[in-house]
């Protein structure tokens, strides 16, 4: 909410994006002094067919245009608002990035700011009653599913159907639901692993090119996060193969068939949770990983503007950390900071491994340190 208020001081139009059921409508309606319009309702949509007349009656007001991509030409309305009605403050919501669909003929460059609403963060976890972290990892971060009395298997399937019908079919005009659903399922099953289009094409019965096209749609709608490799200045480093992460730990757990979390499961979901926190706080997709061809890997690498990279390793317990991967990364890239983020760290501490200094932090401390970075 504070981020939206701050953004309105900089631009008249705010684009609030996030996956279905993440809480965009609830957040939009909770803002003080707003007039709310649901663009899915024909009566509201008809009133916007003449943008000038519609906006003339809203001068000086704060307006929510929920599900604005339901309109025939949503970018025209937003462009007129930004250019000709500067006293109108508009919050428009949608499930994808604003330029992802052909419906948006103008990306409103220079006229709008984007705010990305991710699944529940650690601050949200406190606000929702301080549930155990394992519960959040298993149920995921979509509020209705998190609050459900039983594991929301039926609701996840309904979410999938609505995602296809209202986000994919309308915005991207894809025609083959079965291979798209199959790719979605496979990416959730291998979430956190390397993406290889060729290995996914055959089980989905589509071409390698179609796999890549579908992945671009999944990324644009915030459902799959593509984490690309950092580096490439050395022949020993992986330079082309990205990693893919499912957007929500609950969906990953569901497709893996986990009804409860074993000790060997929590580390993978913790890595997803840390990535979600980075996305939420920094509002950027510019998160990388590092890997060399000998299999040494660093979970996440951030590249602050004008500075050396920051390396982040995710461990459920700090005692599980092994220094070798960070040591090799440090030798090649001289990072400005190396962090191990773990659930059992109460207060940050440092350890020296020769000329390598590693800072052990909990997630809150990591976020506070990342806030100071001038990220690209």
GROMACS .gro file of C-alpha atoms in nm:
model
  376
    1UNK     CA    1   0.000   0.000   0.000
    2UNK     CA    2   0.283   0.241   0.087
    3UNK     CA    3   0.454   0.154  -0.241
    4UNK     CA    4   0.143   0.248  -0.439
    5UNK     CA    5   0.104   0.577  -0.254
    6UNK     CA    6   0.469   0.661  -0.320
    7UNK     CA    7   0.435   0.567  -0.688
    8UNK     CA    8   0.135   0.798  -0.732
    9UNK     CA    9   0.358   1.089  -0.629
   10UNK     CA   10   0.580   1.013  -0.930
   11UNK     CA   11   0.334   0.909  -1.204
   12UNK     CA   12  -0.042   0.945  -1.255
   13UNK     CA   13  -0.086   0.584  -1.369
   14UNK     CA   14   0.018   0.277  -1.168
   15UNK     CA   15   0.009  -0.072  -1.316
   16UNK     CA   16  -0.050  -0.331  -1.041
   17UNK     CA   17   0.025  -0.681  -1.167
   18UNK     CA   18   0.031  -1.023  -1.009
   19UNK     CA   19  -0.112  -1.370  -1.051
   20UNK     CA   20  -0.479  -1.453  -1.009
   21UNK     CA   21  -0.598  -1.463  -0.644
   22UNK     CA   22  -0.283  -1.297  -0.511
   23UNK     CA   23  -0.485  -1.010  -0.362
   24UNK     CA   24  -0.476  -0.730  -0.619
   25UNK     CA   25  -0.846  -0.647  -0.585
   26UNK     CA   26  -0.836  -0.658  -0.205
   27UNK     CA   27  -0.535  -0.427  -0.200
   28UNK     CA   28  -0.687  -0.187  -0.454
   29UNK     CA   29  -1.017  -0.159  -0.268
   30UNK     CA   30  -0.841  -0.103   0.063
   31UNK     CA   31  -0.680   0.221  -0.057
   32UNK     CA   32  -0.837   0.527   0.098
   33UNK     CA   33  -1.061   0.755  -0.107
   34UNK     CA   34  -1.071   0.555  -0.431
   35UNK     CA   35  -1.350   0.504  -0.681
   36UNK     CA   36  -1.356   0.141  -0.786
   37UNK     CA   37  -1.449   0.012  -1.133
   38UNK     CA   38  -1.455  -0.356  -1.228
   39UNK     CA   39  -1.375  -0.369  -1.599
   40UNK     CA   40  -1.515  -0.721  -1.615
   41UNK     CA   41  -1.867  -0.580  -1.556
   42UNK     CA   42  -2.036  -0.476  -1.883
   43UNK     CA   43  -2.196  -0.173  -1.717
   44UNK     CA   44  -1.856  -0.042  -1.603
   45UNK     CA   45  -1.689  -0.124  -1.935
   46UNK     CA   46  -1.959   0.060  -2.132
   47UNK     CA   47  -1.895   0.373  -1.929
   48UNK     CA   48  -1.532   0.370  -2.044
   49UNK     CA   49  -1.600   0.344  -2.415
   50UNK     CA   50  -1.560   0.723  -2.436
   51UNK     CA   51  -1.241   0.773  -2.230
   52UNK     CA   52  -1.260   1.153  -2.236
   53UNK     CA   53  -1.614   1.164  -2.103
   54UNK     CA   54  -1.536   0.897  -1.843
   55UNK     CA   55  -1.224   1.073  -1.712
   56UNK     CA   56  -1.381   1.420  -1.716
   57UNK     CA   57  -1.604   1.318  -1.429
   58UNK     CA   58  -1.310   1.195  -1.222
   59UNK     CA   59  -1.083   1.501  -1.209
   60UNK     CA   60  -0.884   1.516  -0.888
   61UNK     CA   61  -0.991   1.165  -0.785
   62UNK     CA   62  -0.816   0.834  -0.725
   63UNK     CA   63  -0.952   0.561  -0.948
   64UNK     CA   64  -0.910   0.183  -0.954
   65UNK     CA   65  -0.959   0.010  -1.289
   66UNK     CA   66  -0.964  -0.355  -1.188
   67UNK     CA   67  -0.889  -0.617  -1.455
   68UNK     CA   68  -0.840  -0.336  -1.707
   69UNK     CA   69  -0.724  -0.581  -1.974
   70UNK     CA   70  -1.089  -0.685  -2.013
   71UNK     CA   71  -1.145  -0.362  -2.206
   72UNK     CA   72  -1.119  -0.368  -2.585
   73UNK     CA   73  -0.839  -0.108  -2.591
   74UNK     CA   74  -0.710  -0.061  -2.236
   75UNK     CA   75  -0.389   0.123  -2.327
   76UNK     CA   76  -0.586   0.399  -2.504
   77UNK     CA   77  -0.780   0.478  -2.186
   78UNK     CA   78  -0.464   0.478  -1.973
   79UNK     CA   79  -0.271   0.691  -2.223
   80UNK     CA   80  -0.546   0.954  -2.234
   81UNK     CA   81  -0.557   0.957  -1.855
   82UNK     CA   82  -0.181   1.010  -1.828
   83UNK     CA   83  -0.159   1.274  -2.104
   84UNK     CA   84  -0.476   1.477  -2.060
   85UNK     CA   85  -0.603   1.421  -1.705
   86UNK     CA   86  -0.296   1.460  -1.482
   87UNK     CA   87  -0.505   1.522  -1.169
   88UNK     CA   88  -0.667   1.179  -1.201
   89UNK     CA   89  -0.468   0.912  -1.019
   90UNK     CA   90  -0.525   0.571  -1.180
   91UNK     CA   91  -0.444   0.228  -1.041
   92UNK     CA   92  -0.495  -0.033  -1.313
   93UNK     CA   93  -0.468  -0.403  -1.232
   94UNK     CA   94  -0.388  -0.701  -1.451
   95UNK     CA   95  -0.235  -1.045  -1.437
   96UNK     CA   96   0.056  -0.985  -1.673
   97UNK     CA   97   0.320  -0.726  -1.746
   98UNK     CA   98   0.161  -0.439  -1.933
   99UNK     CA   99   0.333  -0.498  -2.266
  100UNK     CA  100   0.290  -0.875  -2.274
  101UNK     CA  101  -0.035  -0.889  -2.469
  102UNK     CA  102  -0.119  -0.752  -2.812
  103UNK     CA  103  -0.417  -0.584  -2.644
  104UNK     CA  104  -0.178  -0.323  -2.511
  105UNK     CA  105  -0.075  -0.134  -2.822
  106UNK     CA  106   0.110   0.121  -2.610
  107UNK     CA  107   0.326   0.025  -2.311
  108UNK     CA  108   0.289   0.378  -2.165
  109UNK     CA  109   0.664   0.423  -2.136
  110UNK     CA  110   0.738   0.727  -1.920
  111UNK     CA  111   0.372   0.761  -1.819
  112UNK     CA  112   0.330   0.485  -1.563
  113UNK     CA  113   0.505   0.298  -1.285
  114UNK     CA  114   0.465  -0.074  -1.226
  115UNK     CA  115   0.406  -0.244  -0.891
  116UNK     CA  116   0.431  -0.621  -0.872
  117UNK     CA  117   0.224  -0.794  -0.603
  118UNK     CA  118   0.390  -1.125  -0.523
  119UNK     CA  119   0.256  -1.411  -0.310
  120UNK     CA  120   0.271  -1.356   0.066
  121UNK     CA  121   0.598  -1.229   0.208
  122UNK     CA  122   0.735  -1.267   0.560
  123UNK     CA  123   0.563  -0.943   0.664
  124UNK     CA  124   0.234  -1.082   0.533
  125UNK     CA  125   0.294  -1.400   0.729
  126UNK     CA  126   0.300  -1.195   1.049
  127UNK     CA  127  -0.012  -1.004   0.944
  128UNK     CA  128  -0.197  -1.332   0.881
  129UNK     CA  129  -0.147  -1.450   1.236
  130UNK     CA  130   0.216  -1.559   1.247
  131UNK     CA  131   0.165  -1.909   1.109
  132UNK     CA  132   0.461  -2.144   1.105
  133UNK     CA  133   0.693  -2.100   0.806
  134UNK     CA  134   0.654  -2.466   0.710
  135UNK     CA  135   0.280  -2.409   0.683
  136UNK     CA  136   0.341  -2.114   0.448
  137UNK     CA  137   0.578  -2.321   0.234
  138UNK     CA  138   0.328  -2.606   0.200
  139UNK     CA  139   0.012  -2.399   0.149
  140UNK     CA  140   0.177  -2.128  -0.058
  141UNK     CA  141   0.125  -1.754  -0.058
  142UNK     CA  142  -0.213  -1.698  -0.223
  143UNK     CA  143  -0.426  -1.574   0.070
  144UNK     CA  144  -0.743  -1.781  -0.001
  145UNK     CA  145  -0.539  -2.101  -0.024
  146UNK     CA  146  -0.326  -2.013   0.277
  147UNK     CA  147  -0.636  -1.955   0.490
  148UNK     CA  148  -0.832  -2.261   0.370
  149UNK     CA  149  -0.914  -2.520   0.634
  150UNK     CA  150  -0.791  -2.811   0.421
  151UNK     CA  151  -0.522  -2.831   0.154
  152UNK     CA  152  -0.684  -2.653  -0.144
  153UNK     CA  153  -0.648  -2.920  -0.413
  154UNK     CA  154  -0.983  -2.843  -0.577
  155UNK     CA  155  -0.916  -2.469  -0.562
  156UNK     CA  156  -0.579  -2.510  -0.734
  157UNK     CA  157  -0.745  -2.693  -1.023
  158UNK     CA  158  -1.010  -2.423  -1.045
  159UNK     CA  159  -0.731  -2.163  -1.044
  160UNK     CA  160  -0.568  -2.343  -1.337
  161UNK     CA  161  -0.892  -2.339  -1.537
  162UNK     CA  162  -0.950  -1.970  -1.468
  163UNK     CA  163  -0.588  -1.887  -1.551
  164UNK     CA  164  -0.627  -2.052  -1.891
  165UNK     CA  165  -0.969  -1.901  -1.969
  166UNK     CA  166  -0.919  -1.547  -1.842
  167UNK     CA  167  -0.546  -1.482  -1.876
  168UNK     CA  168  -0.410  -1.708  -2.147
  169UNK     CA  169  -0.700  -1.757  -2.388
  170UNK     CA  170  -0.813  -1.394  -2.386
  171UNK     CA  171  -0.478  -1.219  -2.376
  172UNK     CA  172  -0.250  -1.448  -2.577
  173UNK     CA  173  -0.489  -1.640  -2.802
  174UNK     CA  174  -0.322  -1.975  -2.742
  175UNK     CA  175  -0.535  -2.261  -2.870
  176UNK     CA  176  -0.392  -2.583  -2.726
  177UNK     CA  177  -0.472  -2.616  -2.358
  178UNK     CA  178  -0.344  -2.972  -2.306
  179UNK     CA  179   0.022  -2.912  -2.399
  180UNK     CA  180   0.021  -2.579  -2.216
  181UNK     CA  181  -0.110  -2.745  -1.899
  182UNK     CA  182   0.145  -3.023  -1.937
  183UNK     CA  183   0.431  -2.777  -1.965
  184UNK     CA  184   0.299  -2.590  -1.659
  185UNK     CA  185   0.294  -2.917  -1.463
  186UNK     CA  186   0.645  -3.020  -1.572
  187UNK     CA  187   0.791  -2.682  -1.485
  188UNK     CA  188   0.637  -2.704  -1.137
  189UNK     CA  189   0.774  -3.057  -1.096
  190UNK     CA  190   1.127  -2.951  -1.189
  191UNK     CA  191   1.099  -2.608  -1.028
  192UNK     CA  192   1.435  -2.472  -0.924
  193UNK     CA  193   1.613  -2.676  -1.191
  194UNK     CA  194   1.769  -2.607  -1.527
  195UNK     CA  195   1.538  -2.534  -1.819
  196UNK     CA  196   1.597  -2.734  -2.136
  197UNK     CA  197   1.337  -2.679  -2.406
  198UNK     CA  198   1.434  -2.992  -2.599
  199UNK     CA  199   1.370  -3.224  -2.304
  200UNK     CA  200   1.023  -3.071  -2.250
  201UNK     CA  201   0.908  -3.068  -2.612
  202UNK     CA  202   0.851  -3.443  -2.646
  203UNK     CA  203   0.636  -3.505  -2.333
  204UNK     CA  204   0.430  -3.195  -2.419
  205UNK     CA  205   0.401  -3.303  -2.786
  206UNK     CA  206   0.501  -2.960  -2.912
  207UNK     CA  207   0.808  -2.816  -3.081
  208UNK     CA  208   1.108  -2.672  -2.902
  209UNK     CA  209   1.011  -2.329  -3.035
  210UNK     CA  210   0.659  -2.363  -2.894
  211UNK     CA  211   0.802  -2.460  -2.554
  212UNK     CA  212   1.001  -2.136  -2.553
  213UNK     CA  213   0.696  -1.935  -2.663
  214UNK     CA  214   0.485  -2.089  -2.386
  215UNK     CA  215   0.759  -2.016  -2.133
  216UNK     CA  216   0.756  -1.649  -2.238
  217UNK     CA  217   0.380  -1.639  -2.169
  218UNK     CA  218   0.423  -1.807  -1.830
  219UNK     CA  219   0.694  -1.556  -1.741
  220UNK     CA  220   0.490  -1.255  -1.858
  221UNK     CA  221   0.200  -1.363  -1.636
  222UNK     CA  222   0.430  -1.407  -1.332
  223UNK     CA  223   0.358  -1.781  -1.310
  224UNK     CA  224   0.711  -1.900  -1.385
  225UNK     CA  225   1.023  -1.704  -1.298
  226UNK     CA  226   1.320  -1.739  -1.532
  227UNK     CA  227   1.652  -1.694  -1.354
  228UNK     CA  228   1.928  -1.651  -1.609
  229UNK     CA  229   2.297  -1.731  -1.564
  230UNK     CA  230   2.547  -1.472  -1.449
  231UNK     CA  231   2.894  -1.450  -1.594
  232UNK     CA  232   3.008  -1.588  -1.925
  233UNK     CA  233   3.351  -1.432  -1.929
  234UNK     CA  234   3.509  -1.775  -1.881
  235UNK     CA  235   3.471  -2.086  -2.093
  236UNK     CA  236   3.408  -2.289  -1.778
  237UNK     CA  237   3.084  -2.104  -1.691
  238UNK     CA  238   2.727  -2.185  -1.793
  239UNK     CA  239   2.611  -1.896  -2.010
  240UNK     CA  240   2.289  -1.998  -2.185
  241UNK     CA  241   2.074  -2.234  -1.977
  242UNK     CA  242   1.832  -2.057  -1.740
  243UNK     CA  243   1.672  -2.200  -1.429
  244UNK     CA  244   1.295  -2.184  -1.382
  245UNK     CA  245   1.101  -2.143  -1.059
  246UNK     CA  246   0.730  -2.189  -1.002
  247UNK     CA  247   0.566  -1.872  -0.872
  248UNK     CA  248   0.435  -2.022  -0.549
  249UNK     CA  249   0.560  -2.284  -0.305
  250UNK     CA  250   0.206  -2.422  -0.260
  251UNK     CA  251   0.174  -2.498  -0.631
  252UNK     CA  252   0.518  -2.660  -0.636
  253UNK     CA  253   0.424  -2.876  -0.336
  254UNK     CA  254   0.089  -2.966  -0.496
  255UNK     CA  255   0.236  -3.083  -0.826
  256UNK     CA  256   0.507  -3.277  -0.644
  257UNK     CA  257   0.236  -3.454  -0.445
  258UNK     CA  258   0.355  -3.330  -0.106
  259UNK     CA  259   0.084  -3.333   0.162
  260UNK     CA  260   0.340  -3.271   0.434
  261UNK     CA  261   0.700  -3.156   0.421
  262UNK     CA  262   0.988  -3.391   0.491
  263UNK     CA  263   1.327  -3.256   0.601
  264UNK     CA  264   1.460  -3.304   0.247
  265UNK     CA  265   1.176  -3.094   0.098
  266UNK     CA  266   1.210  -2.772   0.294
  267UNK     CA  267   1.540  -2.659   0.144
  268UNK     CA  268   1.399  -2.636  -0.209
  269UNK     CA  269   1.090  -2.445  -0.097
  270UNK     CA  270   1.300  -2.214   0.120
  271UNK     CA  271   1.496  -2.120  -0.192
  272UNK     CA  272   1.167  -2.034  -0.365
  273UNK     CA  273   1.055  -1.831  -0.064
  274UNK     CA  274   1.378  -1.629  -0.061
  275UNK     CA  275   1.337  -1.558  -0.434
  276UNK     CA  276   0.980  -1.441  -0.371
  277UNK     CA  277   1.105  -1.204  -0.100
  278UNK     CA  278   1.372  -1.062  -0.334
  279UNK     CA  279   1.112  -1.005  -0.605
  280UNK     CA  280   0.869  -0.841  -0.363
  281UNK     CA  281   1.122  -0.609  -0.205
  282UNK     CA  282   1.331  -0.510  -0.507
  283UNK     CA  283   1.049  -0.520  -0.765
  284UNK     CA  284   1.284  -0.659  -1.025
  285UNK     CA  285   1.323  -0.977  -1.226
  286UNK     CA  286   1.693  -0.912  -1.269
  287UNK     CA  287   1.798  -1.199  -1.048
  288UNK     CA  288   2.066  -1.436  -1.177
  289UNK     CA  289   2.233  -1.755  -1.066
  290UNK     CA  290   2.587  -1.877  -1.126
  291UNK     CA  291   2.709  -2.220  -1.228
  292UNK     CA  292   3.022  -2.357  -1.384
  293UNK     CA  293   3.058  -2.668  -1.596
  294UNK     CA  294   3.200  -2.862  -1.302
  295UNK     CA  295   2.867  -2.821  -1.119
  296UNK     CA  296   2.963  -2.550  -0.869
  297UNK     CA  297   2.664  -2.322  -0.822
  298UNK     CA  298   2.547  -2.012  -0.634
  299UNK     CA  299   2.171  -1.984  -0.585
  300UNK     CA  300   2.122  -1.614  -0.665
  301UNK     CA  301   2.341  -1.333  -0.791
  302UNK     CA  302   2.234  -0.968  -0.791
  303UNK     CA  303   2.422  -0.703  -0.988
  304UNK     CA  304   2.396  -0.355  -0.830
  305UNK     CA  305   2.443  -0.065  -1.066
  306UNK     CA  306   2.811   0.026  -1.088
  307UNK     CA  307   2.918  -0.230  -0.827
  308UNK     CA  308   3.050  -0.582  -0.808
  309UNK     CA  309   2.793  -0.865  -0.781
  310UNK     CA  310   2.626  -0.986  -0.462
  311UNK     CA  311   2.609  -1.362  -0.406
  312UNK     CA  312   2.329  -1.528  -0.207
  313UNK     CA  313   2.315  -1.889  -0.089
  314UNK     CA  314   1.991  -2.024   0.063
  315UNK     CA  315   2.015  -2.284   0.339
  316UNK     CA  316   1.740  -2.409   0.567
  317UNK     CA  317   2.000  -2.445   0.843
  318UNK     CA  318   2.324  -2.250   0.854
  319UNK     CA  319   2.517  -2.566   0.944
  320UNK     CA  320   2.429  -2.707   0.600
  321UNK     CA  321   2.645  -2.445   0.429
  322UNK     CA  322   2.957  -2.568   0.248
  323UNK     CA  323   3.191  -2.294   0.137
  324UNK     CA  324   3.338  -2.444  -0.181
  325UNK     CA  325   3.088  -2.299  -0.431
  326UNK     CA  326   3.113  -1.946  -0.294
  327UNK     CA  327   3.491  -1.976  -0.276
  328UNK     CA  328   3.515  -2.056  -0.649
  329UNK     CA  329   3.266  -1.781  -0.738
  330UNK     CA  330   3.467  -1.537  -0.528
  331UNK     CA  331   3.787  -1.636  -0.705
  332UNK     CA  332   3.633  -1.559  -1.046
  333UNK     CA  333   3.414  -1.254  -0.976
  334UNK     CA  334   3.528  -1.086  -0.650
  335UNK     CA  335   3.172  -1.018  -0.523
  336UNK     CA  336   3.110  -0.715  -0.303
  337UNK     CA  337   2.919  -0.933  -0.056
  338UNK     CA  338   2.846  -1.301   0.001
  339UNK     CA  339   2.539  -1.395   0.205
  340UNK     CA  340   2.407  -1.719   0.344
  341UNK     CA  341   2.039  -1.674   0.432
  342UNK     CA  342   1.912  -1.936   0.676
  343UNK     CA  343   1.611  -1.986   0.901
  344UNK     CA  344   1.811  -2.049   1.218
  345UNK     CA  345   2.014  -1.726   1.217
  346UNK     CA  346   1.887  -1.495   1.491
  347UNK     CA  347   2.142  -1.218   1.437
  348UNK     CA  348   2.384  -1.161   1.150
  349UNK     CA  349   2.738  -1.288   1.193
  350UNK     CA  350   3.049  -1.319   0.976
  351UNK     CA  351   3.289  -1.602   0.905
  352UNK     CA  352   3.622  -1.586   0.725
  353UNK     CA  353   3.734  -1.859   0.487
  354UNK     CA  354   4.080  -1.743   0.390
  355UNK     CA  355   4.032  -1.421   0.190
  356UNK     CA  356   3.656  -1.487   0.159
  357UNK     CA  357   3.419  -1.325   0.409
  358UNK     CA  358   3.067  -1.472   0.433
  359UNK     CA  359   2.781  -1.302   0.618
  360UNK     CA  360   2.512  -1.528   0.768
  361UNK     CA  361   2.173  -1.357   0.790
  362UNK     CA  362   1.806  -1.432   0.841
  363UNK     CA  363   1.563  -1.328   0.568
  364UNK     CA  364   1.465  -0.998   0.730
  365UNK     CA  365   1.828  -0.892   0.759
  366UNK     CA  366   1.895  -0.991   0.399
  367UNK     CA  367   1.605  -0.774   0.281
  368UNK     CA  368   1.725  -0.477   0.485
  369UNK     CA  369   2.071  -0.503   0.330
  370UNK     CA  370   1.936  -0.544  -0.024
  371UNK     CA  371   1.726  -0.228   0.014
  372UNK     CA  372   2.049  -0.029   0.012
  373UNK     CA  373   2.162  -0.165  -0.326
  374UNK     CA  374   2.124   0.051  -0.639
  375UNK     CA  375   1.996  -0.237  -0.851
  376UNK     CA  376   1.953  -0.211  -1.226
   0.00000   0.00000   0.00000
